[in-house]
């Protein structure tokens, strides 16, 4: 079973405007609301691939039914710890005249320490039935930044594989416990390894150092430039798929799902990258927040071109 953890779900409220006039009166043209959570996306794609998956993390009482509804639509199993308060809203103001998005994000409700402890206890039990634990995204106020680090330690003790898709301090601390796979995008990678970059090391040298330090797989996603997968013996590079992107939401999460699927099936590293690319492609070629389905991945897998760099 693949367990995904979403600690900081949000509602993305997109407001479409003809033109954004800062400091003035703006008339809304249309709006849409999407429930978002990186772990949720990973589980939805895995469920589309018929993999057994469970979503855990925090949900919030006043509007948490929206999260339940999303997962029910996709028939994904979940078991959240329900807390007081509301899921935060991220407002995205889309100026259609210049196609520019301005984002205003809420931090979200403060999570009390008692809830963090309860979650860790729950996770300890859930890990008994878990093959892969996926930790995705930011952490809400109140949750210590070493939460992923502690969970990786717990998982390692139980021989559960871990996937860390995070940024900043939670990523930095998580790396200390040697997760099984990390999937930074270029920005996250450059932030996490700023010191090494300043010392003059290039991307491949840093990636090699990470893998040699005991993290078996590093997938670097590079947006429209494709991705790389580095393991102990190989460096693979995938070119972007020839498709028209229609919705970039969940591209990285779909990649993570594709790799988890490949790990569960004991595929080799080249196939891990192939599934990552096909799964990301299947999500981005669909509008808005729609994510890869089995048929997308089956169709795109043969189109992925993988180059061996070393
Ligand atoms: N504009 C694009 N054109 C083609 N492929 C893309 C594009 N953006 C993303 N992809 C594909 O999706 C993969 C993941 O994208 P990206 O590197 O942006 O991840 P991310 O920043 O982690 O995304 P997320 O916002 O979901 O966390 C890329 O490696 C690539 O295969
Ligand atoms: Mg990402």
mmCIF file of C-alpha atoms and ligand atoms in Angstrom:
data_model
loop_
_atom_site.group_PDB
_atom_site.id
_atom_site.type_symbol
_atom_site.label_atom_id
_atom_site.label_comp_id
_atom_site.label_asym_id
_atom_site.label_seq_id
_atom_site.Cartn_x
_atom_site.Cartn_y
_atom_site.Cartn_z
ATOM 1 C CA UNK A 1 0.000 0.000 0.000
ATOM 2 C CA UNK A 2 1.201 3.496 -0.821
ATOM 3 C CA UNK A 3 0.452 6.010 1.920
ATOM 4 C CA UNK A 4 0.444 9.700 1.015
ATOM 5 C CA UNK A 5 0.630 12.473 3.577
ATOM 6 C CA UNK A 6 -0.923 15.905 3.023
ATOM 7 C CA UNK A 7 -0.463 18.228 5.983
ATOM 8 C CA UNK A 8 -1.426 21.495 4.345
ATOM 9 C CA UNK A 9 -4.389 21.149 1.957
ATOM 10 C CA UNK A 10 -5.789 24.297 0.389
ATOM 11 C CA UNK A 11 -8.559 25.653 -1.755
ATOM 12 C CA UNK A 12 -7.256 27.351 -4.877
ATOM 13 C CA UNK A 13 -9.682 30.140 -5.731
ATOM 14 C CA UNK A 14 -8.926 31.487 -9.202
ATOM 15 C CA UNK A 15 -10.457 34.856 -10.017
ATOM 16 C CA UNK A 16 -10.450 35.796 -13.694
ATOM 17 C CA UNK A 17 -10.288 39.535 -14.505
ATOM 18 C CA UNK A 18 -10.145 41.343 -17.848
ATOM 19 C CA UNK A 19 -7.308 43.383 -16.406
ATOM 20 C CA UNK A 20 -5.948 43.688 -12.859
ATOM 21 C CA UNK A 21 -5.810 47.299 -11.708
ATOM 22 C CA UNK A 22 -3.806 47.430 -8.466
ATOM 23 C CA UNK A 23 -5.232 49.942 -5.972
ATOM 24 C CA UNK A 24 -8.433 50.348 -7.943
ATOM 25 C CA UNK A 25 -11.876 48.726 -8.314
ATOM 26 C CA UNK A 26 -11.777 45.393 -10.182
ATOM 27 C CA UNK A 27 -14.780 43.538 -11.558
ATOM 28 C CA UNK A 28 -14.677 39.734 -11.406
ATOM 29 C CA UNK A 29 -15.319 38.012 -14.747
ATOM 30 C CA UNK A 30 -15.541 34.470 -13.441
ATOM 31 C CA UNK A 31 -14.193 32.335 -10.633
ATOM 32 C CA UNK A 32 -13.404 28.716 -9.938
ATOM 33 C CA UNK A 33 -12.458 26.811 -6.812
ATOM 34 C CA UNK A 34 -10.325 23.683 -6.738
ATOM 35 C CA UNK A 35 -9.360 21.715 -3.729
ATOM 36 C CA UNK A 36 -5.621 21.098 -3.801
ATOM 37 C CA UNK A 37 -3.154 18.982 -1.913
ATOM 38 C CA UNK A 38 -0.040 17.410 -3.318
ATOM 39 C CA UNK A 39 -0.441 14.066 -1.576
ATOM 40 C CA UNK A 40 -4.053 13.935 -2.733
ATOM 41 C CA UNK A 41 -2.889 14.298 -6.348
ATOM 42 C CA UNK A 42 -0.365 11.494 -5.899
ATOM 43 C CA UNK A 43 -3.051 9.188 -4.497
ATOM 44 C CA UNK A 44 -5.565 10.072 -7.221
ATOM 45 C CA UNK A 45 -3.099 9.134 -9.971
ATOM 46 C CA UNK A 46 -2.056 5.936 -8.163
ATOM 47 C CA UNK A 47 -5.692 4.991 -7.719
ATOM 48 C CA UNK A 48 -6.232 5.587 -11.450
ATOM 49 C CA UNK A 49 -3.468 3.006 -11.959
ATOM 50 C CA UNK A 50 -5.298 0.571 -9.671
ATOM 51 C CA UNK A 51 -2.653 0.806 -6.951
ATOM 52 C CA UNK A 52 -3.768 0.469 -3.344
ATOM 53 C CA UNK A 53 -3.341 3.906 -1.755
ATOM 54 C CA UNK A 54 -4.465 5.808 1.337
ATOM 55 C CA UNK A 55 -4.417 9.573 2.025
ATOM 56 C CA UNK A 56 -3.566 10.757 5.510
ATOM 57 C CA UNK A 57 -2.830 14.151 7.028
ATOM 58 C CA UNK A 58 -4.859 17.028 8.418
ATOM 59 C CA UNK A 59 -8.349 18.107 7.461
ATOM 60 C CA UNK A 60 -10.336 20.996 8.960
ATOM 61 C CA UNK A 61 -13.858 20.881 10.317
ATOM 62 C CA UNK A 62 -15.551 23.921 8.852
ATOM 63 C CA UNK A 63 -15.012 23.161 5.133
ATOM 64 C CA UNK A 64 -13.291 19.771 5.216
ATOM 65 C CA UNK A 65 -16.245 18.137 3.465
ATOM 66 C CA UNK A 66 -14.800 19.581 0.222
ATOM 67 C CA UNK A 67 -11.719 17.449 0.645
ATOM 68 C CA UNK A 68 -13.804 14.356 1.404
ATOM 69 C CA UNK A 69 -15.916 15.086 -1.662
ATOM 70 C CA UNK A 70 -12.907 15.299 -3.994
ATOM 71 C CA UNK A 71 -11.522 11.972 -2.797
ATOM 72 C CA UNK A 72 -14.953 10.314 -2.847
ATOM 73 C CA UNK A 73 -15.398 11.341 -6.498
ATOM 74 C CA UNK A 74 -12.137 9.580 -7.290
ATOM 75 C CA UNK A 75 -12.889 6.598 -4.998
ATOM 76 C CA UNK A 76 -9.662 7.220 -3.089
ATOM 77 C CA UNK A 77 -9.406 5.966 0.511
ATOM 78 C CA UNK A 78 -8.620 8.552 3.198
ATOM 79 C CA UNK A 79 -8.257 8.848 6.930
ATOM 80 C CA UNK A 80 -7.532 12.412 8.031
ATOM 81 C CA UNK A 81 -7.147 13.861 11.478
ATOM 82 C CA UNK A 82 -9.915 16.448 11.649
ATOM 83 C CA UNK A 83 -8.983 19.727 13.351
ATOM 84 C CA UNK A 84 -10.828 22.921 14.280
ATOM 85 C CA UNK A 85 -10.753 25.671 11.675
ATOM 86 C CA UNK A 86 -10.980 25.883 7.900
ATOM 87 C CA UNK A 87 -8.852 24.688 5.001
ATOM 88 C CA UNK A 88 -6.885 27.761 3.871
ATOM 89 C CA UNK A 89 -7.666 29.543 0.625
ATOM 90 C CA UNK A 90 -5.086 30.602 -1.950
ATOM 91 C CA UNK A 91 -6.369 33.377 -4.155
ATOM 92 C CA UNK A 92 -5.062 33.505 -7.702
ATOM 93 C CA UNK A 93 -5.897 36.669 -9.618
ATOM 94 C CA UNK A 94 -5.635 35.943 -13.336
ATOM 95 C CA UNK A 95 -5.232 39.018 -15.524
ATOM 96 C CA UNK A 96 -6.463 37.901 -18.943
ATOM 97 C CA UNK A 97 -5.069 40.939 -20.781
ATOM 98 C CA UNK A 98 -1.455 39.916 -20.122
ATOM 99 C CA UNK A 99 -2.074 36.292 -18.986
ATOM 100 C CA UNK A 100 -0.348 36.968 -15.658
ATOM 101 C CA UNK A 101 -1.302 35.305 -12.373
ATOM 102 C CA UNK A 102 -0.941 37.146 -9.030
ATOM 103 C CA UNK A 103 -1.141 34.858 -6.001
ATOM 104 C CA UNK A 104 -2.212 35.701 -2.454
ATOM 105 C CA UNK A 105 -1.773 32.702 -0.158
ATOM 106 C CA UNK A 106 -3.093 32.136 3.369
ATOM 107 C CA UNK A 107 -0.812 30.349 5.833
ATOM 108 C CA UNK A 108 -3.667 28.204 7.164
ATOM 109 C CA UNK A 109 -4.849 27.458 10.699
ATOM 110 C CA UNK A 110 -2.349 26.854 13.491
ATOM 111 C CA UNK A 111 -1.986 23.154 14.259
ATOM 112 C CA UNK A 112 -1.607 22.424 18.000
ATOM 113 C CA UNK A 113 1.237 20.193 19.196
ATOM 114 C CA UNK A 114 -1.290 17.663 20.535
ATOM 115 C CA UNK A 115 -2.526 17.147 16.959
ATOM 116 C CA UNK A 116 1.026 16.681 15.676
ATOM 117 C CA UNK A 117 1.633 14.031 18.325
ATOM 118 C CA UNK A 118 -1.645 12.300 17.498
ATOM 119 C CA UNK A 119 -0.713 12.279 13.819
ATOM 120 C CA UNK A 120 2.718 10.776 14.528
ATOM 121 C CA UNK A 121 1.068 8.041 16.617
ATOM 122 C CA UNK A 122 -1.426 7.308 13.805
ATOM 123 C CA UNK A 123 1.369 7.237 11.266
ATOM 124 C CA UNK A 124 3.387 4.798 13.341
ATOM 125 C CA UNK A 125 0.449 2.375 13.181
ATOM 126 C CA UNK A 126 -0.320 3.021 9.505
ATOM 127 C CA UNK A 127 3.308 2.365 8.531
ATOM 128 C CA UNK A 128 2.848 -1.265 9.625
ATOM 129 C CA UNK A 129 0.753 -1.775 6.472
ATOM 130 C CA UNK A 130 2.685 0.529 4.155
ATOM 131 C CA UNK A 131 5.183 -0.220 1.380
ATOM 132 C CA UNK A 132 5.879 3.388 0.375
ATOM 133 C CA UNK A 133 5.283 6.591 2.329
ATOM 134 C CA UNK A 134 4.993 9.757 0.217
ATOM 135 C CA UNK A 135 5.455 13.110 1.959
ATOM 136 C CA UNK A 136 4.482 16.012 -0.238
ATOM 137 C CA UNK A 137 4.293 19.738 0.082
ATOM 138 C CA UNK A 138 4.570 22.449 2.675
ATOM 139 C CA UNK A 139 3.735 22.168 6.351
ATOM 140 C CA UNK A 140 1.176 24.316 8.188
ATOM 141 C CA UNK A 141 1.947 26.728 11.053
ATOM 142 C CA UNK A 142 2.503 24.914 14.345
ATOM 143 C CA UNK A 143 3.944 21.777 12.778
ATOM 144 C CA UNK A 144 7.688 21.441 13.461
ATOM 145 C CA UNK A 145 9.872 21.629 10.366
ATOM 146 C CA UNK A 146 11.473 18.285 11.245
ATOM 147 C CA UNK A 147 8.200 16.374 10.857
ATOM 148 C CA UNK A 148 9.271 14.721 7.580
ATOM 149 C CA UNK A 149 12.651 13.922 9.093
ATOM 150 C CA UNK A 150 10.948 12.157 12.027
ATOM 151 C CA UNK A 151 8.602 10.266 9.726
ATOM 152 C CA UNK A 152 11.446 9.117 7.482
ATOM 153 C CA UNK A 153 13.298 7.851 10.559
ATOM 154 C CA UNK A 154 10.170 5.996 11.678
ATOM 155 C CA UNK A 155 9.643 4.532 8.191
ATOM 156 C CA UNK A 156 13.288 3.485 7.848
ATOM 157 C CA UNK A 157 13.033 1.570 11.118
ATOM 158 C CA UNK A 158 10.087 -0.344 9.646
ATOM 159 C CA UNK A 159 11.759 -0.864 6.226
ATOM 160 C CA UNK A 160 9.126 1.322 4.559
ATOM 161 C CA UNK A 161 10.393 3.187 1.483
ATOM 162 C CA UNK A 162 9.985 6.965 1.589
ATOM 163 C CA UNK A 163 9.463 9.601 -1.070
ATOM 164 C CA UNK A 164 10.086 13.220 -0.131
ATOM 165 C CA UNK A 165 8.720 15.988 -2.355
ATOM 166 C CA UNK A 166 9.191 19.115 -0.292
ATOM 167 C CA UNK A 167 11.128 22.359 -0.218
ATOM 168 C CA UNK A 168 13.137 24.497 2.182
ATOM 169 C CA UNK A 169 13.829 23.402 5.749
ATOM 170 C CA UNK A 170 11.530 20.310 5.743
ATOM 171 C CA UNK A 171 13.438 19.031 2.692
ATOM 172 C CA UNK A 172 16.828 19.949 4.099
ATOM 173 C CA UNK A 173 16.140 18.177 7.416
ATOM 174 C CA UNK A 174 14.462 15.245 5.677
ATOM 175 C CA UNK A 175 17.612 14.611 3.629
ATOM 176 C CA UNK A 176 19.510 13.893 6.851
ATOM 177 C CA UNK A 177 17.472 10.674 7.356
ATOM 178 C CA UNK A 178 18.130 9.407 3.805
ATOM 179 C CA UNK A 179 14.755 9.089 2.107
ATOM 180 C CA UNK A 180 14.507 6.491 -0.685
ATOM 181 C CA UNK A 181 13.599 9.023 -3.377
ATOM 182 C CA UNK A 182 13.498 12.799 -3.618
ATOM 183 C CA UNK A 183 11.934 14.791 -6.445
ATOM 184 C CA UNK A 184 12.904 18.439 -6.285
ATOM 185 C CA UNK A 185 12.155 20.743 -9.203
ATOM 186 C CA UNK A 186 14.977 22.979 -10.394
ATOM 187 C CA UNK A 187 14.132 25.797 -7.992
ATOM 188 C CA UNK A 188 13.846 23.486 -4.972
ATOM 189 C CA UNK A 189 17.108 21.768 -5.919
ATOM 190 C CA UNK A 190 18.962 25.072 -6.304
ATOM 191 C CA UNK A 191 17.663 26.290 -2.941
ATOM 192 C CA UNK A 192 18.485 23.064 -1.115
ATOM 193 C CA UNK A 193 22.017 22.886 -2.545
ATOM 194 C CA UNK A 194 22.804 26.594 -2.633
ATOM 195 C CA UNK A 195 26.038 26.091 -0.712
ATOM 196 C CA UNK A 196 27.316 23.410 -3.089
ATOM 197 C CA UNK A 197 26.394 25.583 -6.094
ATOM 198 C CA UNK A 198 28.241 28.535 -4.576
ATOM 199 C CA UNK A 199 31.274 26.280 -4.183
ATOM 200 C CA UNK A 200 31.192 25.735 -7.939
ATOM 201 C CA UNK A 201 29.682 22.227 -8.084
ATOM 202 C CA UNK A 202 27.417 21.524 -11.052
ATOM 203 C CA UNK A 203 24.025 19.785 -10.925
ATOM 204 C CA UNK A 204 25.344 16.334 -11.745
ATOM 205 C CA UNK A 205 28.150 16.533 -9.214
ATOM 206 C CA UNK A 206 25.679 17.541 -6.514
ATOM 207 C CA UNK A 207 23.226 14.818 -7.511
ATOM 208 C CA UNK A 208 26.019 12.227 -7.421
ATOM 209 C CA UNK A 209 27.009 13.413 -3.944
ATOM 210 C CA UNK A 210 23.378 13.133 -2.757
ATOM 211 C CA UNK A 211 23.034 9.588 -4.063
ATOM 212 C CA UNK A 212 26.436 8.567 -2.690
ATOM 213 C CA UNK A 213 25.372 9.917 0.711
ATOM 214 C CA UNK A 214 22.763 7.138 0.874
ATOM 215 C CA UNK A 215 19.682 8.504 -0.895
ATOM 216 C CA UNK A 216 19.123 5.835 -3.578
ATOM 217 C CA UNK A 217 17.152 7.883 -6.132
ATOM 218 C CA UNK A 218 17.074 11.554 -7.050
ATOM 219 C CA UNK A 219 14.647 12.724 -9.712
ATOM 220 C CA UNK A 220 15.198 16.323 -10.767
ATOM 221 C CA UNK A 221 12.201 17.710 -12.616
ATOM 222 C CA UNK A 222 12.972 20.604 -14.892
ATOM 223 C CA UNK A 223 9.552 21.778 -16.079
ATOM 224 C CA UNK A 224 9.468 22.179 -19.852
ATOM 225 C CA UNK A 225 13.018 20.834 -20.085
ATOM 226 C CA UNK A 226 12.026 17.366 -18.892
ATOM 227 C CA UNK A 227 13.681 15.467 -16.051
ATOM 228 C CA UNK A 228 16.695 13.489 -14.866
ATOM 229 C CA UNK A 229 16.910 10.419 -12.683
ATOM 230 C CA UNK A 230 20.120 9.612 -10.874
ATOM 231 C CA UNK A 231 20.803 6.376 -9.008
ATOM 232 C CA UNK A 232 24.014 4.729 -7.815
ATOM 233 C CA UNK A 233 25.000 3.544 -11.281
ATOM 234 C CA UNK A 234 23.120 5.667 -13.795
ATOM 235 C CA UNK A 235 22.226 9.148 -14.893
ATOM 236 C CA UNK A 236 19.174 9.138 -17.145
ATOM 237 C CA UNK A 237 17.739 12.159 -18.904
ATOM 238 C CA UNK A 238 14.234 12.355 -20.377
ATOM 239 C CA UNK A 239 13.327 14.892 -23.019
ATOM 240 C CA UNK A 240 9.945 16.601 -22.614
ATOM 241 C CA UNK A 241 7.112 14.788 -24.347
ATOM 242 C CA UNK A 242 5.815 16.348 -27.548
ATOM 243 C CA UNK A 243 2.489 17.559 -26.234
ATOM 244 C CA UNK A 244 0.648 20.819 -25.755
ATOM 245 C CA UNK A 245 0.450 21.646 -22.040
ATOM 246 C CA UNK A 246 -3.093 22.623 -21.035
ATOM 247 C CA UNK A 247 -2.929 22.447 -17.235
ATOM 248 C CA UNK A 248 0.342 22.313 -15.326
ATOM 249 C CA UNK A 249 -1.289 21.646 -11.946
ATOM 250 C CA UNK A 250 -0.089 18.417 -10.420
ATOM 251 C CA UNK A 251 2.667 17.753 -12.975
ATOM 252 C CA UNK A 252 5.242 17.083 -10.270
ATOM 253 C CA UNK A 253 2.782 15.114 -8.148
ATOM 254 C CA UNK A 254 1.893 12.925 -11.131
ATOM 255 C CA UNK A 255 5.595 12.299 -11.636
ATOM 256 C CA UNK A 256 5.888 11.130 -8.046
ATOM 257 C CA UNK A 257 2.882 8.824 -8.538
ATOM 258 C CA UNK A 258 4.431 7.342 -11.697
ATOM 259 C CA UNK A 259 7.662 6.602 -9.861
ATOM 260 C CA UNK A 260 5.861 5.055 -6.867
ATOM 261 C CA UNK A 261 3.992 2.788 -9.261
ATOM 262 C CA UNK A 262 7.274 1.713 -10.876
ATOM 263 C CA UNK A 263 8.903 1.120 -7.472
ATOM 264 C CA UNK A 264 5.934 -1.004 -6.352
ATOM 265 C CA UNK A 265 6.282 -3.087 -9.519
ATOM 266 C CA UNK A 266 10.082 -3.410 -9.041
ATOM 267 C CA UNK A 267 10.801 -1.753 -12.390
ATOM 268 C CA UNK A 268 14.336 -0.490 -13.082
ATOM 269 C CA UNK A 269 15.435 3.154 -12.902
ATOM 270 C CA UNK A 270 14.963 3.863 -16.603
ATOM 271 C CA UNK A 271 11.367 2.652 -16.338
ATOM 272 C CA UNK A 272 10.863 4.723 -13.198
ATOM 273 C CA UNK A 273 11.726 7.797 -15.237
ATOM 274 C CA UNK A 274 9.582 6.569 -18.128
ATOM 275 C CA UNK A 275 6.542 6.248 -15.835
ATOM 276 C CA UNK A 276 7.329 9.626 -14.257
ATOM 277 C CA UNK A 277 7.335 11.353 -17.635
ATOM 278 C CA UNK A 278 4.248 9.571 -18.990
ATOM 279 C CA UNK A 279 2.331 10.300 -15.812
ATOM 280 C CA UNK A 280 3.305 13.993 -15.765
ATOM 281 C CA UNK A 281 2.493 14.256 -19.472
ATOM 282 C CA UNK A 282 -0.931 12.701 -19.029
ATOM 283 C CA UNK A 283 -1.799 15.324 -16.439
ATOM 284 C CA UNK A 284 -0.432 18.389 -18.205
ATOM 285 C CA UNK A 285 -2.089 17.643 -21.533
ATOM 286 C CA UNK A 286 -5.472 17.856 -19.812
ATOM 287 C CA UNK A 287 -7.194 21.103 -18.835
ATOM 288 C CA UNK A 288 -7.038 22.569 -15.338
ATOM 289 C CA UNK A 289 -6.584 20.194 -12.465
ATOM 290 C CA UNK A 290 -7.367 16.946 -14.317
ATOM 291 C CA UNK A 291 -4.810 14.244 -13.645
ATOM 292 C CA UNK A 292 -3.393 11.255 -15.551
ATOM 293 C CA UNK A 293 -5.538 8.205 -16.117
ATOM 294 C CA UNK A 294 -4.370 4.683 -16.951
ATOM 295 C CA UNK A 295 -5.070 5.216 -20.662
ATOM 296 C CA UNK A 296 -2.979 8.431 -20.753
ATOM 297 C CA UNK A 297 -0.009 6.649 -19.263
ATOM 298 C CA UNK A 298 -0.366 3.610 -21.561
ATOM 299 C CA UNK A 299 -0.467 5.924 -24.563
ATOM 300 C CA UNK A 300 2.462 8.129 -23.548
ATOM 301 C CA UNK A 301 4.886 5.496 -22.193
ATOM 302 C CA UNK A 302 6.190 4.449 -25.631
ATOM 303 C CA UNK A 303 6.778 8.108 -26.546
ATOM 304 C CA UNK A 304 9.197 8.795 -23.682
ATOM 305 C CA UNK A 305 12.771 9.085 -24.929
ATOM 306 C CA UNK A 306 15.465 8.334 -22.391
ATOM 307 C CA UNK A 307 19.096 9.150 -22.866
ATOM 308 C CA UNK A 308 21.821 7.591 -20.714
ATOM 309 C CA UNK A 309 24.224 10.312 -19.604
ATOM 310 C CA UNK A 310 26.437 7.945 -17.606
HETATM 311 N N1 LIG B 1 5.619 23.434 -19.748
HETATM 312 C C1 LIG B 1 5.853 22.128 -19.792
HETATM 313 N N2 LIG B 1 5.962 21.512 -20.980
HETATM 314 C C2 LIG B 1 6.204 20.182 -21.058
HETATM 315 N N3 LIG B 1 6.350 19.377 -19.988
HETATM 316 C C3 LIG B 1 6.241 19.945 -18.776
HETATM 317 C C4 LIG B 1 5.982 21.332 -18.617
HETATM 318 N N4 LIG B 1 5.922 21.601 -17.293
HETATM 319 C C5 LIG B 1 6.111 20.421 -16.668
HETATM 320 N N5 LIG B 1 6.303 19.420 -17.545
HETATM 321 C C6 LIG B 1 6.522 17.995 -17.222
HETATM 322 O O1 LIG B 1 6.148 17.763 -15.877
HETATM 323 C C7 LIG B 1 7.284 17.402 -15.085
HETATM 324 C C8 LIG B 1 7.178 18.026 -13.700
HETATM 325 O O2 LIG B 1 7.117 19.427 -13.841
HETATM 326 P P1 LIG B 1 7.871 20.437 -12.868
HETATM 327 O O3 LIG B 1 9.337 20.231 -12.981
HETATM 328 O O4 LIG B 1 7.331 21.772 -13.170
HETATM 329 O O5 LIG B 1 7.406 19.902 -11.454
HETATM 330 P P2 LIG B 1 6.956 20.669 -10.136
HETATM 331 O O6 LIG B 1 7.473 22.068 -10.170
HETATM 332 O O7 LIG B 1 7.362 19.809 -9.013
HETATM 333 O O8 LIG B 1 5.393 20.653 -10.299
HETATM 334 P P3 LIG B 1 4.275 20.811 -9.143
HETATM 335 O O9 LIG B 1 3.789 22.210 -9.316
HETATM 336 O O10 LIG B 1 3.236 19.782 -9.489
HETATM 337 O O11 LIG B 1 4.926 20.568 -7.822
HETATM 338 C C9 LIG B 1 8.497 17.854 -15.903
HETATM 339 O O12 LIG B 1 9.630 17.087 -15.620
HETATM 340 C C10 LIG B 1 7.997 17.640 -17.329
HETATM 341 O O13 LIG B 1 8.104 16.286 -17.670
HETATM 342 MG MG1 LIG B 2 6.598 19.932 -7.051
#
